[in-house]
Amino acid sequence: MNIVNILEEIEKVDAEVYERLNPRRAAMKQFFNFGSKVAVAAVPLALGSMFKKAYGQTSTAVAVEEVLNFALTLEYLEYYFYQKGADTAGLIPAGSPAVGAINTIRDHEQAHVNLLKTAITGLGKTPVAFTAGQFDYTAKGTFPTVFSNYPTFLAVAQAFEDTGVRAYKGQAGNLIGTPGVLQTALQIHSVEARHASHIRQMRKAPAGGGVSALKPWITGANDSGVPQVDPVYKGEDNLIQGGVNITSLGFSTNASTEAFDEPLTMAEVKAIAGLFIR
Amino acid sequence: MKNSLIEPQEIPSQGSDILNASFKRRSFLQYAGAGLAGVALIAAGCKKEQVSHDMGEGVDLGSGDIGILNYAYALEQLEAAFYAAVIQNPYANMPANELALLTDIRDHELAHREFFKAALSTKAIPALEVNFSSINFSSRDSVLGTAKVFEDLGVSAYNGAGKLIQSKEYLLLAGKIVSVEARHAALIRDLLENGSFANSEVIDMNGLDKARTPKEVLTMAQSFIKTTINASSLPS
């Protein structure tokens, strides 16, 4: 992450960014020197502090905080889910590649939690806090075997990952004013899509449920085989992109829906996540 | 601010007609897509008569959001041509499931390419000529290894270009495509080595995927593209 580039980008939409950040250009140069040496892990903190000083309570800061806390909620939802799955004896087939895959995904979700917490704190805001006990992964009884039946666990995992992809996608436009935060969100977004791709492959395997028709990408509206998660896939059968009907270009309906993932609004995602929060 | 994808008034100063005039159509490599019976897909059409490596020469992507869309169109052209060739000439003993998955990916990349072409309309760059001489299409390792490079590169390209886009609509469109590229990347990686869908080659300690600047991406992609691409007007 190049902090100088980020500032130059902000300057395009806010010509006074340097003045906002610090009226003394010399001091900013010091910051650049600091920025070039700072560890990658500390960048979100440094960024957050800068924006706090620069924008204080303006609407930009509030919107960004709202998006980041929304994202943090989803990351907690995912992290505790995989943590509990990994910790439940007999759920994930021992000695199979699934163990490593679930651990990898869990570790990414935990890293996202930590990154978002740091960024929100850096903004001078309070990160939302969740404990494992605040989540009900049966979705109030809809998935009673989520931690005792491996295919059910994977089915819920797929719903979480595809929801995550759609949630970040839906918020990108709200981060246009903060390029560094936008890029970070996009870098999380594609990781969630990689997870979704792999979980879908796991569900195709016999042990994972043998959902043979499933693909790593989303075909039409709700290809999961789980009607209870219809809201996760609402609108994924869209064929029109930027005013162009993709089927009119000579592509099948399936390919046209698979080639483009669709966003969900914050309200739609909160409604889905809410099913899993006590 | 661009509110519509198709708005002829927004043609950048470097009109594509002028560019085309400096090109002479010499060769066509046509790949007929199995899933698109009867539709001839032009993977490469125009070849520069005289290649110049001077700054400012080559196919100009343009500036602003249009430049970024043309940048994406260039990458999608590369991917589409690659997968069209893979399906045209499958590697030995390609299993049915791999043929089905790679055919899907080909169709997605063709859809992305044709979408950008239609959306950019008169502002679209011409068809690029590809150079796949380093790829052994009869070798699974070579094909999937190249696919991995292209997909990971594509993901990092969209991740790095997002902040350069001014229009919310275009940013959303890029977002709709990048997650599909990430799904491809994960699948290709798993085909090569199960469980490598998001390993430490591509995901850092903060759980973040890669983001690359257009310059970094085009430097990596140029060896697969004969046409010289001029990205000097892109936002940075």
Coordinates of N, CA and C in Angstrom, one line a residue, chain A residues 51-238:
Chain A
F51 N -7.1 9.9 8.7 CA -8.5 10.3 8.3 C -9.2 10.9 9.5
K52 N -9.0 10.4 10.7 CA -9.7 11.0 11.8 C -9.3 12.5 12.0
K53 N -8.0 12.7 11.9 CA -7.5 14.1 12.0 C -8.1 15.0 10.9
A54 N -8.1 14.4 9.7 CA -8.4 15.2 8.5 C -9.9 15.4 8.4
Y55 N -10.7 14.5 8.6 CA -12.1 14.6 8.3 C -13.0 14.6 9.6
G56 N -12.4 14.3 10.7 CA -13.2 14.4 12.0 C -14.6 13.8 11.9
Q57 N -15.5 14.5 12.1 CA -16.9 14.0 12.1 C -17.7 14.3 10.8
T58 N -17.0 14.5 9.7 CA -17.7 14.7 8.5 C -18.4 13.5 8.0
S59 N -19.3 13.6 7.1 CA -20.1 12.5 6.7 C -19.3 11.4 6.1
T60 N -18.2 11.7 5.5 CA -17.3 10.7 4.9 C -16.9 9.7 6.0
A61 N -16.4 10.3 7.1 CA -15.9 9.4 8.2 C -17.0 8.5 8.8
V62 N -18.2 9.1 8.9 CA -19.3 8.3 9.4 C -19.7 7.2 8.5
A63 N -19.7 7.5 7.2 CA -20.1 6.4 6.3 C -19.1 5.3 6.3
V64 N -17.8 5.7 6.3 CA -16.8 4.7 6.3 C -16.8 3.8 7.5
E65 N -17.0 4.5 8.7 CA -17.2 3.7 9.9 C -18.3 2.7 9.9
E66 N -19.4 3.2 9.3 CA -20.6 2.3 9.2 C -20.3 1.1 8.3
V67 N -19.6 1.3 7.2 CA -19.3 0.2 6.3 C -18.3 -0.7 7.0
L68 N -17.3 -0.2 7.7 CA -16.3 -1.0 8.3 C -16.9 -1.9 9.5
N69 N -17.8 -1.3 10.3 CA -18.4 -2.0 11.3 C -19.4 -3.1 10.8
F70 N -20.0 -2.8 9.7 CA -20.9 -3.7 9.0 C -20.0 -4.9 8.6
A71 N -18.9 -4.6 8.0 CA -18.0 -5.7 7.5 C -17.5 -6.5 8.7
L72 N -17.1 -5.8 9.8 CA -16.6 -6.5 10.9 C -17.6 -7.4 11.5
T73 N -18.9 -7.1 11.5 CA -19.9 -8.0 12.0 C -19.9 -9.3 11.2
L74 N -19.8 -9.1 9.9 CA -19.8 -10.3 9.0 C -18.6 -11.2 9.2
E75 N -17.5 -10.5 9.4 CA -16.2 -11.3 9.6 C -16.3 -12.0 11.0
Y76 N -16.9 -11.4 12.0 CA -17.1 -12.1 13.3 C -18.0 -13.3 13.1
L77 N -19.0 -13.1 12.3 CA -20.0 -14.2 12.1 C -19.3 -15.4 11.4
E78 N -18.4 -15.1 10.4 CA -17.7 -16.1 9.7 C -16.6 -16.8 10.6
Y79 N -15.8 -15.9 11.3 CA -14.7 -16.4 12.1 C -15.2 -17.4 13.2
Y80 N -16.2 -17.0 14.0 CA -16.6 -17.9 15.0 C -17.3 -19.2 14.5
F81 N -17.9 -19.0 13.3 CA -18.4 -20.2 12.7 C -17.4 -21.3 12.3
Y82 N -16.3 -20.8 11.7 CA -15.2 -21.8 11.3 C -14.5 -22.2 12.5
Q83 N -14.3 -21.3 13.5 CA -13.6 -21.7 14.7 C -14.4 -22.8 15.4
K84 N -15.7 -22.7 15.5 CA -16.5 -23.7 16.2 C -16.5 -25.0 15.4
G85 N -16.6 -24.9 14.1 CA -16.5 -26.0 13.2 C -15.2 -26.8 13.4
A86 N -14.1 -26.1 13.4 CA -12.8 -26.7 13.5 C -12.6 -27.3 14.9
D87 N -13.3 -26.7 15.9 CA -13.1 -27.2 17.3 C -14.1 -28.4 17.6
T88 N -15.0 -28.7 16.7 CA -16.0 -29.7 17.0 C -15.5 -31.1 16.5
A89 N -15.2 -31.9 17.5 CA -14.7 -33.2 17.1 C -15.6 -34.0 16.3
G90 N -15.1 -34.6 15.2 CA -15.9 -35.5 14.4 C -16.7 -34.8 13.3
L91 N -16.7 -33.5 13.2 CA -17.4 -32.7 12.2 C -16.7 -32.8 10.9
I92 N -15.5 -32.2 10.9 CA -14.7 -32.2 9.6 C -13.9 -33.5 9.5
P93 N -14.0 -34.2 8.4 CA -13.4 -35.5 8.3 C -11.9 -35.4 8.7
A94 N -11.5 -36.1 9.7 CA -10.1 -36.1 10.2 C -9.2 -36.7 9.1
G95 N -8.0 -36.1 9.0 CA -7.0 -36.6 8.0 C -7.3 -36.2 6.6
S96 N -8.4 -35.5 6.3 CA -8.8 -35.1 4.9 C -8.3 -33.7 4.6
P97 N -8.2 -33.3 3.4 CA -7.7 -32.0 3.0 C -8.7 -30.9 3.6
A98 N -9.9 -31.3 3.9 CA -10.9 -30.4 4.4 C -10.4 -29.7 5.7
V99 N -9.6 -30.4 6.5 CA -9.2 -29.8 7.8 C -8.3 -28.6 7.5
G100 N -7.4 -28.7 6.5 CA -6.5 -27.6 6.2 C -7.3 -26.5 5.6
A101 N -8.2 -26.8 4.7 CA -9.0 -25.8 4.0 C -9.8 -24.9 5.0
I102 N -10.5 -25.6 5.9 CA -11.3 -24.9 6.9 C -10.4 -24.0 7.8
N103 N -9.2 -24.6 8.2 CA -8.3 -23.8 9.0 C -7.8 -22.6 8.3
T104 N -7.5 -22.7 7.0 CA -7.1 -21.6 6.2 C -8.1 -20.5 6.1
I105 N -9.4 -20.9 5.9 CA -10.4 -19.9 5.8 C -10.7 -19.3 7.1
R106 N -10.6 -20.1 8.2 CA -10.8 -19.5 9.6 C -9.7 -18.4 9.8
D107 N -8.5 -18.8 9.5 CA -7.4 -17.8 9.7 C -7.6 -16.5 9.0
H108 N -8.1 -16.6 7.7 CA -8.3 -15.4 7.0 C -9.4 -14.6 7.6
E109 N -10.5 -15.2 8.1 CA -11.6 -14.5 8.7 C -11.1 -13.8 10.0
Q110 N -10.2 -14.5 10.7 CA -9.7 -13.9 11.9 C -8.8 -12.7 11.6
A111 N -8.0 -12.8 10.5 CA -7.2 -11.7 10.1 C -8.0 -10.5 9.7
H112 N -9.1 -10.8 9.0 CA -10.0 -9.7 8.6 C -10.6 -9.0 9.8
V113 N -11.0 -9.8 10.8 CA -11.5 -9.2 12.1 C -10.5 -8.3 12.7
N114 N -9.3 -8.8 12.8 CA -8.2 -7.9 13.4 C -7.9 -6.7 12.6
L115 N -7.9 -6.8 11.3 CA -7.6 -5.7 10.4 C -8.7 -4.6 10.5
L116 N -9.9 -5.1 10.5 CA -11.0 -4.1 10.6 C -11.1 -3.4 11.9
K117 N -10.9 -4.2 13.0 CA -10.9 -3.6 14.3 C -9.8 -2.5 14.4
T118 N -8.6 -2.8 13.9 CA -7.6 -1.8 14.0 C -7.9 -0.6 13.2
A119 N -8.5 -0.8 12.0 CA -8.8 0.3 11.1 C -9.9 1.2 11.8
I120 N -10.9 0.6 12.4 CA -12.0 1.3 13.0 C -11.5 2.1 14.2
T121 N -10.7 1.4 15.0 CA -10.0 2.1 16.2 C -9.2 3.3 15.7
G122 N -8.5 3.1 14.6 CA -7.7 4.2 14.0 C -8.5 5.4 13.6
L123 N -9.7 5.1 13.2 CA -10.6 6.2 12.8 C -11.1 7.0 14.1
G124 N -10.8 6.5 15.2 CA -11.3 7.1 16.4 C -12.7 6.6 16.8
K125 N -13.1 5.5 16.2 CA -14.5 5.0 16.4 C -14.4 3.7 17.2
T126 N -15.5 3.2 17.6 CA -15.5 1.9 18.4 C -15.9 0.8 17.5
P127 N -15.1 -0.2 17.4 CA -15.5 -1.4 16.7 C -16.6 -2.2 17.4
V128 N -17.5 -2.7 16.6 CA -18.5 -3.6 17.2 C -17.8 -4.8 17.8
A129 N -18.4 -5.3 18.9 CA -17.7 -6.5 19.6 C -18.7 -7.6 19.7
F130 N -18.3 -8.8 19.3 CA -19.1 -10.0 19.4 C -18.3 -11.1 20.1
T131 N -19.0 -11.9 20.8 CA -18.4 -13.2 21.3 C -19.1 -14.3 20.6
A132 N -18.5 -15.5 20.7 CA -19.0 -16.7 19.9 C -20.4 -16.9 20.4
G133 N -20.7 -16.7 21.7 CA -22.0 -17.1 22.2 C -23.2 -16.2 21.7
Q134 N -22.8 -15.1 21.0 CA -23.9 -14.2 20.5 C -24.4 -14.7 19.2
F135 N -23.7 -15.7 18.6 CA -24.2 -16.2 17.3 C -25.0 -17.5 17.5
D136 N -26.0 -17.7 16.7 CA -26.8 -18.9 16.7 C -26.7 -19.5 15.3
Y137 N -25.8 -20.4 15.1 CA -25.6 -20.9 13.7 C -26.7 -21.9 13.2
T138 N -27.6 -22.2 14.1 CA -28.7 -23.0 13.6 C -29.8 -22.1 12.9
A139 N -29.5 -20.8 13.0 CA -30.5 -19.8 12.4 C -31.8 -20.0 13.1
K140 N -31.8 -20.0 14.4 CA -33.1 -20.2 15.1 C -33.8 -21.5 14.8
G141 N -33.0 -22.5 14.6 CA -33.6 -23.9 14.4 C -33.7 -24.3 12.9
T142 N -33.3 -23.4 12.0 CA -33.4 -23.8 10.5 C -32.4 -24.8 10.2
F143 N -31.2 -24.7 10.8 CA -30.1 -25.7 10.5 C -29.7 -26.4 11.8
P144 N -30.5 -27.3 12.4 CA -30.2 -27.8 13.7 C -29.0 -28.7 13.7
T145 N -28.5 -29.2 12.6 CA -27.4 -30.1 12.6 C -26.1 -29.4 12.1
V146 N -26.1 -28.1 12.1 CA -25.0 -27.3 11.5 C -23.6 -27.8 12.0
F147 N -23.5 -28.2 13.3 CA -22.2 -28.6 13.8 C -22.1 -30.1 14.1
S148 N -23.1 -30.9 13.6 CA -23.1 -32.3 13.7 C -23.1 -33.0 12.4
N149 N -23.5 -32.3 11.3 CA -23.6 -32.9 10.0 C -22.7 -32.1 9.1
Y150 N -21.7 -32.7 8.6 CA -20.7 -32.0 7.8 C -21.2 -31.3 6.5
P151 N -22.1 -32.0 5.7 CA -22.7 -31.3 4.6 C -23.5 -30.1 4.9
T152 N -24.2 -30.2 6.1 CA -24.9 -29.0 6.5 C -24.0 -27.8 6.9
F153 N -22.9 -28.2 7.6 CA -21.9 -27.2 7.9 C -21.4 -26.5 6.6
L154 N -21.1 -27.3 5.6 CA -20.6 -26.7 4.3 C -21.6 -25.9 3.6
A155 N -22.9 -26.3 3.7 CA -24.0 -25.6 3.1 C -24.1 -24.2 3.7
V156 N -24.0 -24.1 5.0 CA -24.1 -22.8 5.7 C -22.8 -22.0 5.4
A157 N -21.7 -22.7 5.3 CA -20.4 -22.0 4.9 C -20.5 -21.3 3.6
Q158 N -21.1 -22.1 2.6 CA -21.3 -21.5 1.3 C -22.2 -20.3 1.3
A159 N -23.2 -20.3 2.1 CA -24.1 -19.2 2.2 C -23.4 -18.0 2.8
F160 N -22.6 -18.2 3.8 CA -21.8 -17.1 4.4 C -20.8 -16.5 3.4
E161 N -20.1 -17.4 2.7 CA -19.1 -16.8 1.8 C -19.7 -16.1 0.6
D162 N -20.7 -16.6 0.1 CA -21.4 -15.9 -1.1 C -22.0 -14.6 -0.6
T163 N -22.6 -14.6 0.7 CA -23.1 -13.4 1.2 C -22.0 -12.4 1.4
G164 N -20.9 -12.9 1.9 CA -19.7 -11.9 2.1 C -19.3 -11.3 0.9
V165 N -19.2 -12.1 -0.2 CA -18.8 -11.5 -1.5 C -19.8 -10.4 -1.9
R166 N -21.1 -10.7 -1.8 CA -22.1 -9.8 -2.2 C -22.1 -8.5 -1.3
A167 N -21.8 -8.7 0.0 CA -21.9 -7.6 0.9 C -20.8 -6.6 0.6
Y168 N -19.5 -7.1 0.4 CA -18.4 -6.1 0.1 C -18.7 -5.4 -1.2
K169 N -19.2 -6.2 -2.2 CA -19.4 -5.6 -3.5 C -20.4 -4.5 -3.4
G170 N -21.4 -4.7 -2.5 CA -22.5 -3.7 -2.4 C -22.0 -2.4 -1.7
Q171 N -20.9 -2.5 -1.0 CA -20.4 -1.3 -0.2 C -19.3 -0.6 -0.9
A172 N -18.7 -1.1 -2.0 CA -17.6 -0.5 -2.7 C -17.9 0.9 -3.0
G173 N -19.0 1.2 -3.6 CA -19.4 2.5 -4.0 C -19.4 3.5 -2.9
N174 N -19.6 3.1 -1.7 CA -19.7 4.0 -0.5 C -18.3 4.3 0.0
L175 N -17.3 3.7 -0.6 CA -15.9 3.9 -0.1 C -15.1 4.7 -1.2
I176 N -15.7 5.2 -2.2 CA -15.0 5.9 -3.3 C -14.2 7.0 -2.8
G177 N -14.7 7.7 -1.7 CA -14.0 8.9 -1.2 C -12.8 8.5 -0.4
T178 N -12.6 7.3 -0.1 CA -11.4 6.8 0.8 C -10.7 5.7 0.0
P179 N -9.8 6.0 -0.9 CA -9.3 5.0 -1.8 C -8.5 3.9 -1.1
G180 N -7.8 4.3 0.0 CA -7.1 3.2 0.7 C -8.0 2.2 1.3
V181 N -9.1 2.7 1.9 CA -10.1 1.8 2.5 C -10.8 1.0 1.4
L182 N -11.1 1.6 0.3 CA -11.7 0.9 -0.8 C -10.8 -0.3 -1.3
Q183 N -9.6 0.0 -1.5 CA -8.7 -1.0 -2.0 C -8.6 -2.2 -1.0
T184 N -8.5 -1.9 0.3 CA -8.5 -2.9 1.3 C -9.8 -3.8 1.3
A185 N -10.9 -3.1 1.1 CA -12.2 -3.8 1.0 C -12.2 -4.7 -0.2
L186 N -11.7 -4.2 -1.3 CA -11.6 -5.1 -2.5 C -10.7 -6.3 -2.3
Q187 N -9.6 -6.1 -1.6 CA -8.7 -7.2 -1.3 C -9.3 -8.2 -0.4
I188 N -10.2 -7.8 0.5 CA -11.0 -8.8 1.3 C -12.0 -9.5 0.4
H189 N -12.7 -8.7 -0.4 CA -13.8 -9.2 -1.3 C -13.3 -10.4 -2.1
S190 N -12.2 -10.3 -2.7 CA -11.7 -11.4 -3.6 C -11.3 -12.6 -2.8
V191 N -10.9 -12.4 -1.6 CA -10.5 -13.5 -0.8 C -11.8 -14.3 -0.4
E192 N -12.9 -13.6 -0.1 CA -14.1 -14.2 0.2 C -14.6 -15.0 -1.0
A193 N -14.4 -14.5 -2.2 CA -14.8 -15.2 -3.4 C -13.9 -16.5 -3.6
R194 N -12.7 -16.4 -3.3 CA -11.8 -17.6 -3.4 C -12.4 -18.7 -2.4
H195 N -12.7 -18.2 -1.2 CA -13.3 -19.2 -0.2 C -14.6 -19.8 -0.8
A196 N -15.4 -19.0 -1.3 CA -16.7 -19.5 -1.8 C -16.5 -20.5 -2.9
S197 N -15.5 -20.3 -3.8 CA -15.2 -21.2 -4.9 C -14.8 -22.5 -4.3
H198 N -13.9 -22.5 -3.3 CA -13.4 -23.8 -2.7 C -14.5 -24.5 -1.9
I199 N -15.3 -23.8 -1.1 CA -16.4 -24.4 -0.3 C -17.3 -25.1 -1.3
R200 N -17.6 -24.5 -2.4 CA -18.5 -25.1 -3.4 C -17.9 -26.4 -3.9
Q201 N -16.6 -26.4 -4.2 CA -16.0 -27.7 -4.6 C -16.1 -28.7 -3.5
M202 N -15.9 -28.3 -2.3 CA -16.0 -29.3 -1.2 C -17.4 -29.9 -1.1
R203 N -18.4 -29.1 -1.4 CA -19.8 -29.6 -1.3 C -20.1 -30.6 -2.5
K204 N -19.3 -30.5 -3.6 CA -19.5 -31.4 -4.7 C -18.9 -32.8 -4.3
A205 N -17.9 -32.8 -3.5 CA -17.3 -34.1 -3.1 C -18.3 -35.0 -2.4
P206 N -18.3 -36.3 -2.5 CA -19.2 -37.2 -1.9 C -19.3 -36.9 -0.3
A207 N -18.2 -36.7 0.3 CA -18.2 -36.5 1.8 C -18.9 -35.2 2.1
G208 N -18.8 -34.2 1.2 CA -19.3 -32.9 1.5 C -20.8 -32.8 1.2
G209 N -21.4 -33.8 0.7 CA -22.8 -33.8 0.4 C -23.1 -34.2 -1.1
G210 N -22.1 -34.3 -1.9 CA -22.2 -34.8 -3.2 C -23.2 -33.9 -4.1
V211 N -23.1 -32.6 -3.9 CA -24.0 -31.7 -4.6 C -23.4 -31.5 -6.0
S212 N -23.6 -32.5 -6.9 CA -22.8 -32.6 -8.1 C -23.1 -31.5 -9.1
A213 N -24.2 -30.9 -9.1 CA -24.5 -29.8 -10.0 C -23.8 -28.5 -9.7
L214 N -23.3 -28.4 -8.5 CA -22.8 -27.1 -8.0 C -21.5 -26.8 -8.7
K215 N -21.3 -25.5 -9.0 CA -20.1 -25.0 -9.6 C -19.4 -24.0 -8.7
P216 N -18.1 -23.7 -9.0 CA -17.4 -22.7 -8.1 C -18.0 -21.3 -8.3
W217 N -18.8 -21.1 -9.3 CA -19.4 -19.8 -9.5 C -20.9 -19.9 -9.4
I218 N -21.6 -18.8 -9.3 CA -23.1 -18.9 -9.0 C -23.9 -18.9 -10.3
T219 N -24.7 -20.0 -10.4 CA -25.5 -20.1 -11.6 C -26.9 -19.7 -11.2
G220 N -27.5 -18.7 -11.9 CA -28.9 -18.3 -11.7 C -29.1 -17.9 -10.2
A221 N -30.4 -17.9 -9.8 CA -30.8 -17.6 -8.5 C -30.8 -18.8 -7.6
N222 N -30.0 -18.9 -6.6 CA -29.9 -19.9 -5.6 C -29.6 -21.3 -6.2
D223 N -28.4 -21.6 -6.5 CA -28.0 -22.9 -7.0 C -27.5 -23.8 -5.9
S224 N -27.7 -23.3 -4.6 CA -27.1 -24.0 -3.5 C -27.8 -25.3 -3.1
G225 N -29.0 -25.5 -3.6 CA -29.8 -26.7 -3.2 C -30.4 -26.6 -1.8
V226 N -30.3 -25.4 -1.3 CA -30.9 -25.1 0.1 C -31.9 -24.0 0.0
P227 N -33.2 -24.3 -0.1 CA -34.2 -23.2 -0.4 C -34.2 -22.2 0.8
Q228 N -33.8 -22.6 2.0 CA -33.8 -21.7 3.1 C -32.9 -20.5 2.9
V229 N -31.9 -20.6 2.0 CA -31.0 -19.4 1.8 C -31.3 -18.6 0.6
D230 N -32.6 -18.7 0.1 CA -33.0 -17.9 -1.1 C -32.5 -16.4 -1.0
P231 N -32.6 -15.8 0.2 CA -32.2 -14.4 0.2 C -30.8 -14.1 -0.1
V232 N -29.9 -15.1 0.1 CA -28.5 -15.0 -0.1 C -28.3 -14.8 -1.6
Y233 N -29.1 -15.4 -2.4 CA -28.9 -15.4 -3.9 C -29.9 -14.6 -4.7
K234 N -30.7 -13.8 -3.9 CA -31.7 -13.0 -4.6 C -31.0 -12.0 -5.6
G235 N -31.5 -12.1 -6.9 CA -31.0 -11.2 -7.9 C -29.7 -11.7 -8.6
E236 N -29.2 -12.9 -8.2 CA -28.0 -13.4 -8.9 C -28.4 -13.9 -10.3
D237 N -29.7 -13.9 -10.6 CA -30.0 -14.3 -12.0 C -30.1 -13.1 -13.0
N238 N -29.6 -12.0 -12.5 CA -29.6 -10.8 -13.4 C -28.8 -11.0 -14.7

